[in-house]
């Protein structure tokens, strides 16, 4: 069965965007001369991208205007807006849990949960994330949009690997044990 993988970058203090939703700081910790491209290796493992509308807007308006960076993959954008589908982009108006359960039943490679925080929070609440690929950027934002929301329980993870990649720290975690939730006391 296909896995759902959260692949995302965060500031050292746990934010995925600044207070205004900006992500220009993402390149601030990169050391191009001493950085391997783990992203390219990751892309070989997936063929489907799931994101919220704010992430879609950031990609299309800030990070890569005029070019869809996920070409060759089917992308699903969770939104309440009425938007016409594009050849490789489906705008869906359904619960992320139903969408991911349907996608996991289909043939294909793994599914990239691309963001943002609201979608990640919904997936955590429904135990839908199988693996966490988190790259820490060496910057303290102080305030912003946190990756993880407040949960009503603990979710135990197992560290699979840690890699220093230039100035970046890449950590991969999987749900620990049988994936069962541990209720908070």
CSV table of C-alpha atoms in Angstrom, one decimal:
chain,number,residue,atom,x,y,z
A,1,UNK,CA,0.0,0.0,0.0
A,2,UNK,CA,1.2,3.5,-0.7
A,3,UNK,CA,2.5,5.6,2.1
A,4,UNK,CA,1.7,9.2,3.0
A,5,UNK,CA,5.0,11.1,3.6
A,6,UNK,CA,5.2,14.6,5.1
A,7,UNK,CA,8.2,16.2,3.4
A,8,UNK,CA,8.7,19.7,4.7
A,9,UNK,CA,11.2,22.3,5.9
A,10,UNK,CA,10.9,24.1,9.2
A,11,UNK,CA,12.8,26.8,11.0
A,12,UNK,CA,14.8,25.6,14.0
A,13,UNK,CA,12.0,26.9,16.2
A,14,UNK,CA,9.4,24.9,14.4
A,15,UNK,CA,7.8,27.3,11.9
A,16,UNK,CA,6.9,26.6,8.3
A,17,UNK,CA,6.2,30.3,7.4
A,18,UNK,CA,6.6,33.7,8.9
A,19,UNK,CA,3.7,35.6,10.4
A,20,UNK,CA,2.6,36.8,7.0
A,21,UNK,CA,2.8,33.3,5.5
A,22,UNK,CA,6.1,34.1,3.7
A,23,UNK,CA,8.7,31.5,3.1
A,24,UNK,CA,11.5,33.6,1.6
A,25,UNK,CA,13.7,32.5,4.6
A,26,UNK,CA,13.8,28.9,3.3
A,27,UNK,CA,16.9,29.5,1.2
A,28,UNK,CA,18.7,31.4,4.0
A,29,UNK,CA,20.3,28.3,5.5
A,30,UNK,CA,21.3,26.6,2.2
A,31,UNK,CA,24.9,26.1,1.5
A,32,UNK,CA,24.8,25.2,-2.2
A,33,UNK,CA,28.4,24.1,-2.4
A,34,UNK,CA,28.1,21.6,0.4
A,35,UNK,CA,24.5,20.4,0.0
A,36,UNK,CA,23.4,17.2,-1.6
A,37,UNK,CA,20.1,17.1,-3.3
A,38,UNK,CA,18.0,14.7,-1.2
A,39,UNK,CA,14.9,16.3,-2.7
A,40,UNK,CA,15.6,14.7,-6.1
A,41,UNK,CA,15.9,11.3,-4.5
A,42,UNK,CA,12.7,11.8,-2.6
A,43,UNK,CA,10.9,12.8,-5.9
A,44,UNK,CA,11.8,9.4,-7.3
A,45,UNK,CA,9.6,7.7,-4.6
A,46,UNK,CA,6.4,9.7,-5.1
A,47,UNK,CA,3.9,10.4,-7.9
A,48,UNK,CA,1.2,12.2,-6.1
A,49,UNK,CA,1.3,15.5,-4.2
A,50,UNK,CA,-1.4,16.7,-1.7
A,51,UNK,CA,-1.5,20.3,-0.4
A,52,UNK,CA,-3.8,22.9,0.9
A,53,UNK,CA,-4.8,26.0,-1.0
A,54,UNK,CA,-2.3,28.4,0.8
A,55,UNK,CA,0.6,26.1,-0.1
A,56,UNK,CA,-0.7,26.0,-3.7
A,57,UNK,CA,-0.8,29.8,-3.7
A,58,UNK,CA,2.7,30.1,-2.3
A,59,UNK,CA,4.1,27.7,-5.0
A,60,UNK,CA,2.3,29.4,-7.9
A,61,UNK,CA,2.7,33.1,-6.7
A,62,UNK,CA,5.9,33.2,-4.7
A,63,UNK,CA,8.2,30.2,-5.2
A,64,UNK,CA,7.7,29.3,-8.8
A,65,UNK,CA,5.4,31.7,-10.6
A,66,UNK,CA,4.6,30.7,-14.2
A,67,UNK,CA,5.9,27.1,-13.8
A,68,UNK,CA,4.2,24.2,-12.1
A,69,UNK,CA,7.1,22.6,-10.1
A,70,UNK,CA,5.3,19.3,-9.7
A,71,UNK,CA,5.0,18.5,-13.4
A,72,UNK,CA,4.8,14.8,-14.1
A,73,UNK,CA,2.9,14.1,-10.8
A,74,UNK,CA,-0.8,14.3,-10.0
A,75,UNK,CA,-1.4,17.1,-7.5
A,76,UNK,CA,-4.5,17.5,-5.3
A,77,UNK,CA,-5.2,20.9,-3.8
A,78,UNK,CA,-7.7,20.9,-0.9
A,79,UNK,CA,-9.8,24.0,-1.1
A,80,UNK,CA,-13.4,25.3,-0.6
A,81,UNK,CA,-12.9,27.6,-3.6
A,82,UNK,CA,-14.6,26.7,-6.9
A,83,UNK,CA,-11.7,26.2,-9.3
A,84,UNK,CA,-11.4,24.4,-12.6
A,85,UNK,CA,-9.1,21.4,-12.6
A,86,UNK,CA,-5.9,21.6,-14.7
A,87,UNK,CA,-4.2,18.6,-16.5
A,88,UNK,CA,-2.1,17.7,-13.5
A,89,UNK,CA,-3.9,19.5,-10.7
A,90,UNK,CA,-7.2,18.5,-9.1
A,91,UNK,CA,-9.0,21.0,-6.8
A,92,UNK,CA,-10.8,18.9,-4.3
A,93,UNK,CA,-13.6,19.8,-1.9
A,94,UNK,CA,-13.5,16.9,0.5
A,95,UNK,CA,-12.0,15.8,3.8
A,96,UNK,CA,-8.3,15.1,3.5
A,97,UNK,CA,-8.8,11.8,5.2
A,98,UNK,CA,-11.2,10.5,2.6
A,99,UNK,CA,-8.9,11.8,-0.2
A,100,UNK,CA,-5.8,10.1,1.2
A,101,UNK,CA,-7.6,6.8,2.0
A,102,UNK,CA,-8.8,6.8,-1.7
A,103,UNK,CA,-5.4,7.6,-3.0
A,104,UNK,CA,-3.7,4.9,-0.9
A,105,UNK,CA,-5.9,2.3,-2.4
A,106,UNK,CA,-4.8,3.2,-5.9
A,107,UNK,CA,-1.7,1.8,-7.7
A,108,UNK,CA,1.3,4.1,-7.6
A,109,UNK,CA,4.2,5.3,-5.7
A,110,UNK,CA,4.1,7.1,-2.3
A,111,UNK,CA,2.0,10.3,-1.6
A,112,UNK,CA,3.7,13.5,-0.7
A,113,UNK,CA,1.9,15.6,1.9
A,114,UNK,CA,3.3,18.9,1.0
A,115,UNK,CA,1.6,21.3,3.4
A,116,UNK,CA,0.4,23.4,5.0
A,117,UNK,CA,-0.1,23.4,8.7
A,118,UNK,CA,-3.9,23.1,8.7
A,119,UNK,CA,-3.7,20.0,6.4
A,120,UNK,CA,-0.9,18.5,8.4
A,121,UNK,CA,-3.0,19.0,11.6
A,122,UNK,CA,-6.0,17.3,10.1
A,123,UNK,CA,-3.8,14.4,9.0
A,124,UNK,CA,-2.3,14.0,12.4
A,125,UNK,CA,-5.7,14.0,14.0
A,126,UNK,CA,-6.7,11.1,11.7
A,127,UNK,CA,-3.4,9.2,11.9
A,128,UNK,CA,-2.8,9.5,8.2
A,129,UNK,CA,1.0,10.3,8.1
A,130,UNK,CA,3.2,7.3,7.8
A,131,UNK,CA,6.5,9.0,7.5
A,132,UNK,CA,7.9,12.4,8.4
A,133,UNK,CA,10.8,13.9,6.4
A,134,UNK,CA,11.7,17.2,8.2
A,135,UNK,CA,14.5,19.4,7.1
A,136,UNK,CA,15.5,22.0,9.7
A,137,UNK,CA,16.7,25.4,8.4
A,138,UNK,CA,19.2,27.1,10.7
A,139,UNK,CA,17.1,30.2,11.4
A,140,UNK,CA,15.0,31.2,14.4
A,141,UNK,CA,11.9,33.1,13.2
A,142,UNK,CA,10.6,33.8,16.7
A,143,UNK,CA,7.0,33.9,15.4
A,144,UNK,CA,5.1,32.4,12.5
A,145,UNK,CA,3.0,29.5,11.4
A,146,UNK,CA,4.0,26.4,13.4
A,147,UNK,CA,4.2,23.1,11.6
A,148,UNK,CA,2.5,21.1,14.4
A,149,UNK,CA,-0.8,22.1,16.0
A,150,UNK,CA,-1.9,21.3,19.5
A,151,UNK,CA,-2.9,17.7,19.7
A,152,UNK,CA,-5.0,15.9,22.3
A,153,UNK,CA,-2.7,13.0,22.5
A,154,UNK,CA,0.9,11.9,21.9
A,155,UNK,CA,2.1,10.4,18.7
A,156,UNK,CA,5.2,8.3,19.1
A,157,UNK,CA,7.7,8.3,16.3
A,158,UNK,CA,10.8,6.3,15.5
A,159,UNK,CA,13.9,8.0,14.2
A,160,UNK,CA,14.9,6.3,10.9
A,161,UNK,CA,17.8,8.6,9.9
A,162,UNK,CA,19.5,11.9,10.5
A,163,UNK,CA,21.7,13.5,7.9
A,164,UNK,CA,23.7,16.7,8.0
A,165,UNK,CA,23.3,18.3,4.6
A,166,UNK,CA,25.5,21.4,4.4
A,167,UNK,CA,23.9,23.7,7.0
A,168,UNK,CA,20.7,21.7,7.0
A,169,UNK,CA,19.6,18.9,9.2
A,170,UNK,CA,17.4,16.2,7.6
A,171,UNK,CA,15.5,13.9,9.9
A,172,UNK,CA,13.2,11.0,8.9
A,173,UNK,CA,10.8,9.5,11.4
A,174,UNK,CA,8.1,6.8,11.1
A,175,UNK,CA,5.2,6.1,13.4
A,176,UNK,CA,6.5,3.9,16.2
A,177,UNK,CA,5.3,0.4,16.9
A,178,UNK,CA,2.0,-0.5,15.3
A,179,UNK,CA,0.9,3.1,14.7
A,180,UNK,CA,-1.6,3.1,17.5
A,181,UNK,CA,-2.3,6.3,19.3
A,182,UNK,CA,-1.3,6.8,22.9
A,183,UNK,CA,-3.9,8.9,24.7
A,184,UNK,CA,-2.7,11.8,26.8
A,185,UNK,CA,-3.2,11.5,30.6
